[in-house]
PDB file of C-alpha atoms in Angstrom:
ATOM      1  CA  MET A   1      75.645 -31.518  -7.331  1.00  0.00           C
ATOM      2  CA  PRO A   2      72.750 -29.999  -9.310  1.00  0.00           C
ATOM      3  CA  TYR A   3      70.863 -33.268  -9.765  1.00  0.00           C
ATOM      4  CA  LEU A   4      70.704 -33.974  -6.012  1.00  0.00           C
ATOM      5  CA  THR A   5      67.672 -31.767  -5.559  1.00  0.00           C
ATOM      6  CA  ARG A   6      65.227 -34.188  -3.916  1.00  0.00           C
ATOM      7  CA  SER A   7      64.848 -34.938  -0.229  1.00  0.00           C
ATOM      8  CA  LYS A   8      64.366 -38.646  -0.912  1.00  0.00           C
ATOM      9  CA  ALA A   9      65.003 -41.173  -3.647  1.00  0.00           C
ATOM     10  CA  ARG A  10      61.604 -41.935  -5.133  1.00  0.00           C
ATOM     11  CA  THR A  11      62.597 -45.193  -6.798  1.00  0.00           C
ATOM     12  CA  ALA A  12      63.634 -46.637  -3.449  1.00  0.00           C
ATOM     13  CA  ASP A  13      60.454 -45.486  -1.748  1.00  0.00           C
ATOM     14  CA  THR A  14      57.988 -46.837  -4.297  1.00  0.00           C
ATOM     15  CA  GLY A  15      59.586 -50.199  -4.965  1.00  0.00           C
ATOM     16  CA  VAL A  16      59.286 -49.618  -8.724  1.00  0.00           C
ATOM     17  CA  HIS A  17      61.526 -51.946 -10.701  1.00  0.00           C
ATOM     18  CA  THR A  18      64.180 -50.087 -12.678  1.00  0.00           C
ATOM     19  CA  GLY A  19      64.588 -51.504 -16.173  1.00  0.00           C
ATOM     20  CA  LEU A  20      65.872 -50.802 -19.641  1.00  0.00           C
ATOM     21  CA  GLY A  21      63.937 -49.169 -22.442  1.00  0.00           C
ATOM     22  CA  VAL A  22      65.783 -49.807 -25.694  1.00  0.00           C
ATOM     23  CA  PRO A  23      65.232 -46.858 -28.088  1.00  0.00           C
ATOM     24  CA  GLY A  24      65.764 -48.729 -31.341  1.00  0.00           C
ATOM     25  CA  PRO A  25      68.426 -51.276 -32.271  1.00  0.00           C
ATOM     26  CA  ALA A  26      69.398 -51.571 -35.921  1.00  0.00           C
ATOM     27  CA  HIS A  27      67.551 -53.896 -38.309  1.00  0.00           C
ATOM     28  CA  PRO A  28      67.844 -57.572 -37.243  1.00  0.00           C
ATOM     29  CA  LEU A  29      69.888 -58.384 -40.350  1.00  0.00           C
ATOM     30  CA  LEU A  30      72.468 -55.797 -39.319  1.00  0.00           C
ATOM     31  CA  ALA A  31      72.263 -56.399 -35.563  1.00  0.00           C
ATOM     32  CA  ALA A  32      71.452 -60.078 -35.096  1.00  0.00           C
ATOM     33  CA  THR A  33      73.651 -60.275 -31.987  1.00  0.00           C
ATOM     34  CA  GLU A  34      71.893 -57.301 -30.408  1.00  0.00           C
ATOM     35  CA  TRP A  35      68.424 -58.737 -30.950  1.00  0.00           C
ATOM     36  CA  GLY A  36      69.573 -62.081 -29.562  1.00  0.00           C
ATOM     37  CA  GLU A  37      70.921 -60.386 -26.436  1.00  0.00           C
ATOM     38  CA  LEU A  38      67.647 -58.548 -25.939  1.00  0.00           C
ATOM     39  CA  THR A  39      65.743 -61.812 -25.969  1.00  0.00           C
ATOM     40  CA  ARG A  40      68.238 -63.410 -23.591  1.00  0.00           C
ATOM     41  CA  HIS A  41      67.887 -60.598 -21.051  1.00  0.00           C
ATOM     42  CA  GLY A  42      64.160 -60.024 -21.323  1.00  0.00           C
ATOM     43  CA  ALA A  43      63.664 -59.789 -17.557  1.00  0.00           C
ATOM     44  CA  ALA A  44      65.721 -56.568 -17.417  1.00  0.00           C
ATOM     45  CA  LEU A  45      63.749 -54.872 -20.212  1.00  0.00           C
ATOM     46  CA  HIS A  46      60.669 -52.702 -19.940  1.00  0.00           C
ATOM     47  CA  TRP A  47      60.304 -52.455 -23.701  1.00  0.00           C
ATOM     48  CA  VAL A  48      62.153 -52.381 -27.023  1.00  0.00           C
ATOM     49  CA  VAL A  49      61.379 -50.061 -29.943  1.00  0.00           C
ATOM     50  CA  LEU A  50      61.020 -51.626 -33.394  1.00  0.00           C
ATOM     51  CA  ASN A  51      62.026 -49.194 -36.135  1.00  0.00           C
ATOM     52  CA  VAL A  52      61.924 -51.069 -39.427  1.00  0.00           C
ATOM     53  CA  SER A  53      62.688 -48.220 -41.825  1.00  0.00           C
ATOM     54  CA  ASP A  54      61.910 -44.829 -40.302  1.00  0.00           C
ATOM     55  CA  GLY A  55      58.659 -46.456 -39.223  1.00  0.00           C
ATOM     56  CA  PRO A  56      57.022 -49.765 -40.209  1.00  0.00           C
ATOM     57  CA  GLY A  57      58.290 -49.718 -43.799  1.00  0.00           C
ATOM     58  CA  VAL A  58      56.177 -50.171 -46.914  1.00  0.00           C
ATOM     59  CA  LEU A  59      55.855 -53.960 -46.754  1.00  0.00           C
ATOM     60  CA  PRO A  60      55.925 -56.501 -43.917  1.00  0.00           C
ATOM     61  CA  ASP A  61      59.491 -57.524 -43.064  1.00  0.00           C
ATOM     62  CA  PRO A  62      59.764 -61.199 -42.022  1.00  0.00           C
ATOM     63  CA  HIS A  63      63.054 -60.624 -40.174  1.00  0.00           C
ATOM     64  CA  CYS A  64      61.507 -57.893 -38.027  1.00  0.00           C
ATOM     65  CA  LEU A  65      58.397 -59.983 -37.430  1.00  0.00           C
ATOM     66  CA  GLU A  66      60.528 -62.873 -36.211  1.00  0.00           C
ATOM     67  CA  ALA A  67      62.668 -60.666 -33.956  1.00  0.00           C
ATOM     68  CA  ALA A  68      59.632 -58.923 -32.483  1.00  0.00           C
ATOM     69  CA  GLY A  69      57.888 -62.257 -31.946  1.00  0.00           C
ATOM     70  CA  ARG A  70      60.828 -63.664 -29.987  1.00  0.00           C
ATOM     71  CA  LEU A  71      60.815 -60.650 -27.695  1.00  0.00           C
ATOM     72  CA  ARG A  72      57.086 -60.787 -27.120  1.00  0.00           C
ATOM     73  CA  ASN A  73      57.346 -64.509 -26.366  1.00  0.00           C
ATOM     74  CA  ALA A  74      59.966 -63.589 -23.760  1.00  0.00           C
ATOM     75  CA  GLY A  75      57.480 -61.231 -22.113  1.00  0.00           C
ATOM     76  CA  VAL A  76      58.970 -57.975 -23.442  1.00  0.00           C
ATOM     77  CA  ARG A  77      56.802 -55.199 -24.854  1.00  0.00           C
ATOM     78  CA  VAL A  78      57.607 -54.208 -28.432  1.00  0.00           C
ATOM     79  CA  LEU A  79      56.787 -50.610 -29.379  1.00  0.00           C
ATOM     80  CA  GLY A  80      56.399 -49.254 -32.893  1.00  0.00           C
ATOM     81  CA  HIS A  81      58.443 -46.162 -33.768  1.00  0.00           C
ATOM     82  CA  LEU A  82      56.327 -43.193 -34.888  1.00  0.00           C
ATOM     83  CA  ASP A  83      58.200 -40.001 -35.787  1.00  0.00           C
ATOM     84  CA  VAL A  84      55.796 -37.102 -35.249  1.00  0.00           C
ATOM     85  CA  ARG A  85      58.408 -34.481 -36.270  1.00  0.00           C
ATOM     86  CA  TYR A  86      57.740 -32.137 -33.355  1.00  0.00           C
ATOM     87  CA  GLY A  87      54.106 -31.861 -34.426  1.00  0.00           C
ATOM     88  CA  ALA A  88      54.764 -31.214 -38.137  1.00  0.00           C
ATOM     89  CA  ARG A  89      53.769 -34.676 -39.367  1.00  0.00           C
ATOM     90  CA  PRO A  90      50.173 -35.007 -40.625  1.00  0.00           C
ATOM     91  CA  PHE A  91      47.903 -36.850 -38.224  1.00  0.00           C
ATOM     92  CA  GLY A  92      46.721 -39.280 -40.906  1.00  0.00           C
ATOM     93  CA  GLU A  93      50.262 -40.391 -41.761  1.00  0.00           C
ATOM     94  CA  THR A  94      51.041 -41.162 -38.128  1.00  0.00           C
ATOM     95  CA  ILE A  95      47.881 -43.224 -37.658  1.00  0.00           C
ATOM     96  CA  ALA A  96      48.432 -45.082 -40.944  1.00  0.00           C
ATOM     97  CA  ASP A  97      51.902 -46.132 -39.755  1.00  0.00           C
ATOM     98  CA  ALA A  98      50.443 -47.210 -36.423  1.00  0.00           C
ATOM     99  CA  ARG A  99      47.939 -49.446 -38.212  1.00  0.00           C
ATOM    100  CA  ARG A 100      50.745 -51.067 -40.197  1.00  0.00           C
ATOM    101  CA  TYR A 101      52.698 -51.770 -37.028  1.00  0.00           C
ATOM    102  CA  LEU A 102      49.652 -53.416 -35.479  1.00  0.00           C
ATOM    103  CA  ASP A 103      48.705 -55.387 -38.582  1.00  0.00           C
ATOM    104  CA  TRP A 104      52.201 -56.531 -39.517  1.00  0.00           C
ATOM    105  CA  TYR A 105      54.068 -56.835 -36.205  1.00  0.00           C
ATOM    106  CA  GLN A 106      51.386 -57.020 -33.477  1.00  0.00           C
ATOM    107  CA  VAL A 107      53.184 -54.340 -31.452  1.00  0.00           C
ATOM    108  CA  ASP A 108      52.220 -53.632 -27.839  1.00  0.00           C
ATOM    109  CA  GLY A 109      52.322 -49.864 -28.146  1.00  0.00           C
ATOM    110  CA  PHE A 110      54.226 -46.938 -29.610  1.00  0.00           C
ATOM    111  CA  LEU A 111      57.065 -44.500 -29.050  1.00  0.00           C
ATOM    112  CA  LEU A 112      56.137 -41.095 -30.460  1.00  0.00           C
ATOM    113  CA  ASP A 113      59.607 -39.866 -31.306  1.00  0.00           C
ATOM    114  CA  ARG A 114      60.430 -36.165 -31.639  1.00  0.00           C
ATOM    115  CA  CYS A 115      57.269 -35.346 -29.753  1.00  0.00           C
ATOM    116  CA  PRO A 116      56.559 -31.650 -29.187  1.00  0.00           C
ATOM    117  CA  ALA A 117      57.040 -30.477 -25.625  1.00  0.00           C
ATOM    118  CA  ASP A 118      55.319 -27.091 -25.564  1.00  0.00           C
ATOM    119  CA  ARG A 119      51.774 -26.331 -24.481  1.00  0.00           C
ATOM    120  CA  ALA A 120      50.742 -25.526 -28.060  1.00  0.00           C
ATOM    121  CA  GLY A 121      51.397 -29.097 -29.215  1.00  0.00           C
ATOM    122  CA  LEU A 122      49.490 -30.784 -26.397  1.00  0.00           C
ATOM    123  CA  LEU A 123      46.036 -30.917 -27.997  1.00  0.00           C
ATOM    124  CA  GLU A 124      47.239 -32.624 -31.178  1.00  0.00           C
ATOM    125  CA  VAL A 125      49.361 -35.116 -29.249  1.00  0.00           C
ATOM    126  CA  HIS A 126      46.382 -35.918 -27.050  1.00  0.00           C
ATOM    127  CA  ARG A 127      44.294 -36.465 -30.185  1.00  0.00           C
ATOM    128  CA  THR A 128      46.948 -38.853 -31.521  1.00  0.00           C
ATOM    129  CA  THR A 129      47.323 -40.868 -28.322  1.00  0.00           C
ATOM    130  CA  THR A 130      43.548 -41.133 -27.903  1.00  0.00           C
ATOM    131  CA  THR A 131      43.271 -42.490 -31.452  1.00  0.00           C
ATOM    132  CA  LEU A 132      46.100 -44.948 -30.853  1.00  0.00           C
ATOM    133  CA  ARG A 133      44.306 -46.304 -27.783  1.00  0.00           C
ATOM    134  CA  GLY A 134      41.231 -46.703 -29.957  1.00  0.00           C
ATOM    135  CA  LEU A 135      43.249 -48.965 -32.253  1.00  0.00           C
ATOM    136  CA  HIS A 136      44.736 -50.932 -29.336  1.00  0.00           C
ATOM    137  CA  ASP A 137      43.052 -50.296 -26.013  1.00  0.00           C
ATOM    138  CA  ASP A 138      45.991 -51.721 -24.044  1.00  0.00           C
ATOM    139  CA  ALA A 139      48.669 -49.831 -25.989  1.00  0.00           C
ATOM    140  CA  HIS A 140      51.701 -48.714 -24.000  1.00  0.00           C
ATOM    141  CA  ILE A 141      52.440 -45.181 -25.191  1.00  0.00           C
ATOM    142  CA  VAL A 142      55.726 -43.357 -24.663  1.00  0.00           C
ATOM    143  CA  LEU A 143      56.176 -39.712 -25.650  1.00  0.00           C
ATOM    144  CA  GLY A 144      59.734 -39.102 -26.815  1.00  0.00           C
ATOM    145  CA  HIS A 145      60.180 -35.441 -25.944  1.00  0.00           C
ATOM    146  CA  GLY A 146      63.801 -35.757 -24.890  1.00  0.00           C
ATOM    147  CA  THR A 147      63.298 -32.904 -22.427  1.00  0.00           C
ATOM    148  CA  HIS A 148      60.847 -31.959 -19.694  1.00  0.00           C
ATOM    149  CA  PRO A 149      57.603 -31.048 -21.463  1.00  0.00           C
ATOM    150  CA  TYR A 150      54.634 -28.980 -20.402  1.00  0.00           C
ATOM    151  CA  PRO A 151      53.151 -30.933 -17.446  1.00  0.00           C
ATOM    152  CA  GLY A 152      49.855 -31.683 -19.211  1.00  0.00           C
ATOM    153  CA  TYR A 153      51.555 -34.252 -21.429  1.00  0.00           C
ATOM    154  CA  ALA A 154      51.703 -36.616 -18.471  1.00  0.00           C
ATOM    155  CA  GLU A 155      47.952 -37.163 -18.868  1.00  0.00           C
ATOM    156  CA  SER A 156      48.306 -38.347 -22.475  1.00  0.00           C
ATOM    157  CA  ALA A 157      50.748 -41.236 -22.152  1.00  0.00           C
ATOM    158  CA  ASP A 158      52.062 -44.007 -19.963  1.00  0.00           C
ATOM    159  CA  GLN A 159      55.620 -42.655 -19.983  1.00  0.00           C
ATOM    160  CA  LEU A 160      57.532 -39.544 -20.989  1.00  0.00           C
ATOM    161  CA  VAL A 161      61.149 -39.401 -22.153  1.00  0.00           C
ATOM    162  CA  THR A 162      62.311 -36.391 -20.153  1.00  0.00           C
ATOM    163  CA  PHE A 163      65.991 -36.659 -21.050  1.00  0.00           C
ATOM    164  CA  ARG A 164      67.664 -37.739 -24.276  1.00  0.00           C
ATOM    165  CA  GLY A 165      71.195 -36.585 -24.900  1.00  0.00           C
ATOM    166  CA  SER A 166      74.827 -36.766 -23.933  1.00  0.00           C
ATOM    167  CA  TRP A 167      76.463 -37.707 -20.653  1.00  0.00           C
ATOM    168  CA  SER A 168      78.133 -34.295 -20.471  1.00  0.00           C
ATOM    169  CA  ASP A 169      74.664 -32.706 -20.304  1.00  0.00           C
ATOM    170  CA  TYR A 170      73.040 -35.402 -18.184  1.00  0.00           C
ATOM    171  CA  ARG A 171      75.475 -35.271 -15.291  1.00  0.00           C
ATOM    172  CA  TRP A 172      74.463 -31.667 -14.578  1.00  0.00           C
ATOM    173  CA  SER A 173      70.788 -31.977 -15.429  1.00  0.00           C
ATOM    174  CA  GLN A 174      67.862 -31.421 -13.066  1.00  0.00           C
ATOM    175  CA  ALA A 175      64.341 -32.798 -12.943  1.00  0.00           C
ATOM    176  CA  ALA A 176      61.437 -30.371 -13.328  1.00  0.00           C
ATOM    177  CA  GLU A 177      59.643 -29.826 -10.047  1.00  0.00           C
ATOM    178  CA  TRP A 178      56.274 -31.045 -11.374  1.00  0.00           C
ATOM    179  CA  THR A 179      57.664 -34.542 -11.959  1.00  0.00           C
ATOM    180  CA  ALA A 180      57.654 -35.104  -8.185  1.00  0.00           C
ATOM    181  CA  ASP A 181      53.869 -35.484  -8.447  1.00  0.00           C
ATOM    182  CA  HIS A 182      54.329 -38.693 -10.464  1.00  0.00           C
ATOM    183  CA  GLY A 183      56.046 -41.996  -9.785  1.00  0.00           C
ATOM    184  CA  PRO A 184      59.364 -42.967 -11.412  1.00  0.00           C
ATOM    185  CA  GLU A 185      57.586 -45.522 -13.611  1.00  0.00           C
ATOM    186  CA  ARG A 186      56.328 -42.548 -15.644  1.00  0.00           C
ATOM    187  CA  PHE A 187      59.748 -41.312 -16.796  1.00  0.00           C
ATOM    188  CA  CYS A 188      62.520 -42.484 -19.140  1.00  0.00           C
ATOM    189  CA  HIS A 189      66.096 -41.273 -19.662  1.00  0.00           C
ATOM    190  CA  PHE A 190      68.239 -42.054 -22.736  1.00  0.00           C
ATOM    191  CA  VAL A 191      71.886 -41.060 -22.329  1.00  0.00           C
ATOM    192  CA  HIS A 192      74.731 -41.633 -24.783  1.00  0.00           C
ATOM    193  CA  GLY A 193      78.472 -41.232 -24.304  1.00  0.00           C
ATOM    194  CA  VAL A 194      78.422 -42.581 -20.720  1.00  0.00           C
ATOM    195  CA  PRO A 195      81.905 -43.935 -19.880  1.00  0.00           C
ATOM    196  CA  ARG A 196      81.998 -47.252 -18.043  1.00  0.00           C
ATOM    197  CA  ARG A 197      83.673 -45.603 -15.032  1.00  0.00           C
ATOM    198  CA  HIS A 198      80.666 -43.266 -14.678  1.00  0.00           C
ATOM    199  CA  LEU A 199      77.947 -45.888 -15.052  1.00  0.00           C
ATOM    200  CA  GLU A 200      77.225 -46.026 -11.317  1.00  0.00           C
ATOM    201  CA  GLU A 201      76.986 -42.237 -11.178  1.00  0.00           C
ATOM    202  CA  ALA A 202      74.555 -42.228 -14.118  1.00  0.00           C
ATOM    203  CA  LEU A 203      72.334 -44.762 -12.360  1.00  0.00           C
ATOM    204  CA  ARG A 204      72.429 -42.616  -9.240  1.00  0.00           C
ATOM    205  CA  ILE A 205      71.319 -39.546 -11.192  1.00  0.00           C
ATOM    206  CA  ALA A 206      68.371 -41.454 -12.648  1.00  0.00           C
ATOM    207  CA  ARG A 207      67.417 -42.605  -9.169  1.00  0.00           C
ATOM    208  CA  TRP A 208      67.456 -39.112  -7.704  1.00  0.00           C
ATOM    209  CA  GLN A 209      65.596 -37.597 -10.650  1.00  0.00           C
ATOM    210  CA  GLY A 210      62.936 -40.295 -10.432  1.00  0.00           C
ATOM    211  CA  ALA A 211      63.232 -42.192 -13.729  1.00  0.00           C
ATOM    212  CA  ALA A 212      62.737 -45.957 -13.737  1.00  0.00           C
ATOM    213  CA  THR A 213      63.166 -46.719 -17.458  1.00  0.00           C
ATOM    214  CA  LEU A 214      66.735 -46.135 -18.643  1.00  0.00           C
ATOM    215  CA  TYR A 215      69.111 -46.639 -21.514  1.00  0.00           C
ATOM    216  CA  PHE A 216      72.756 -45.733 -20.994  1.00  0.00           C
ATOM    217  CA  THR A 217      75.392 -46.379 -23.630  1.00  0.00           C
ATOM    218  CA  ASP A 218      79.019 -45.548 -24.247  1.00  0.00           C
ATOM    219  CA  ARG A 219      78.251 -45.103 -27.955  1.00  0.00           C
ATOM    220  CA  THR A 220      78.127 -41.489 -29.151  1.00  0.00           C
ATOM    221  CA  ASP A 221      76.378 -39.603 -31.928  1.00  0.00           C
ATOM    222  CA  ARG A 222      79.713 -38.329 -33.316  1.00  0.00           C
ATOM    223  CA  GLY A 223      78.441 -34.810 -33.692  1.00  0.00           C
ATOM    224  CA  GLY A 224      75.023 -35.927 -34.902  1.00  0.00           C
ATOM    225  CA  HIS A 225      76.335 -38.181 -37.675  1.00  0.00           C
ATOM    226  CA  THR A 226      75.571 -41.582 -36.114  1.00  0.00           C
ATOM    227  CA  ASP A 227      72.743 -43.145 -34.137  1.00  0.00           C
ATOM    228  CA  PRO A 228      74.107 -44.098 -30.704  1.00  0.00           C
ATOM    229  CA  TRP A 229      71.126 -46.345 -29.954  1.00  0.00           C
ATOM    230  CA  GLU A 230      71.588 -48.786 -32.860  1.00  0.00           C
ATOM    231  CA  THR A 231      74.276 -50.929 -31.209  1.00  0.00           C
ATOM    232  CA  MET A 232      74.737 -52.295 -27.711  1.00  0.00           C
ATOM    233  CA  PRO A 233      76.918 -50.447 -25.188  1.00  0.00           C
ATOM    234  CA  GLY A 234      80.299 -52.020 -24.559  1.00  0.00           C
ATOM    235  CA  TYR A 235      79.223 -52.674 -20.960  1.00  0.00           C
ATOM    236  CA  TRP A 236      75.893 -54.315 -21.862  1.00  0.00           C
ATOM    237  CA  ASP A 237      76.339 -57.305 -19.520  1.00  0.00           C
ATOM    238  CA  GLU A 238      77.368 -55.020 -16.668  1.00  0.00           C
ATOM    239  CA  ILE A 239      74.384 -52.697 -16.959  1.00  0.00           C
ATOM    240  CA  VAL A 240      71.995 -55.644 -17.257  1.00  0.00           C
ATOM    241  CA  SER A 241      73.530 -57.090 -14.100  1.00  0.00           C
ATOM    242  CA  ARG A 242      73.229 -53.794 -12.219  1.00  0.00           C
ATOM    243  CA  ILE A 243      69.632 -53.284 -13.283  1.00  0.00           C
ATOM    244  CA  GLY A 244      68.746 -56.884 -12.503  1.00  0.00           C
ATOM    245  CA  THR A 245      70.148 -56.731  -8.968  1.00  0.00           C
ATOM    246  CA  GLY A 246      68.554 -53.374  -8.212  1.00  0.00           C
ATOM    247  CA  VAL A 247      71.844 -51.510  -7.711  1.00  0.00           C
ATOM    248  CA  SER A 248      70.239 -48.245  -8.806  1.00  0.00           C
ATOM    249  CA  GLU A 249      67.362 -48.671  -6.413  1.00  0.00           C
TER     250      GLU A 249
END
């Protein structure tokens, strides 16, 4: 199969713990069960993205503060959602939202969603990530490209989202050759529309491509009209169990 392109499984060789990165559950008032489950299964999570209202919102939200606080108390990183619009968003707006996340929710880092992936966007992204680390020197920064970017982006962040999309695309995807120079802890895959019967295969693909932070769901985007990440997959307990026992490793 096209994804079996490596001579060895890097996750198995490095001993890196595979875990879940949750791209952004719905607001706690709309998804109280989901947020409760995240707290209950904190050991399986690498981080959870807090997206209050296309960012931090205009005022502090006590429900989001409480939900984020419970996760942080459980030892889970909480990342603020910053939409950089493929490089079209003004730098000042992005940094202002980051400050609000830090002031209002004490986040541990940021997901730069819709991050540019081409060489031309690298300098501005590097400027942004450097500024974010100036605001929080221990910030965990994830670049949400959704595809394999120009290799230089790996120097600007802790992790890169190198796949975000449907199961039909993921099952035939391949990792870029340059990713072999980095450990699996540097890469994240978000895949929607994964049927339960193919969950093991999806975990195997992530292993061979060298990604240690995952989010697989059977929810779909219904042609781009819904957000598949807002609700838990129907097999949530099963994937938590598989991740927790190291099945994919």
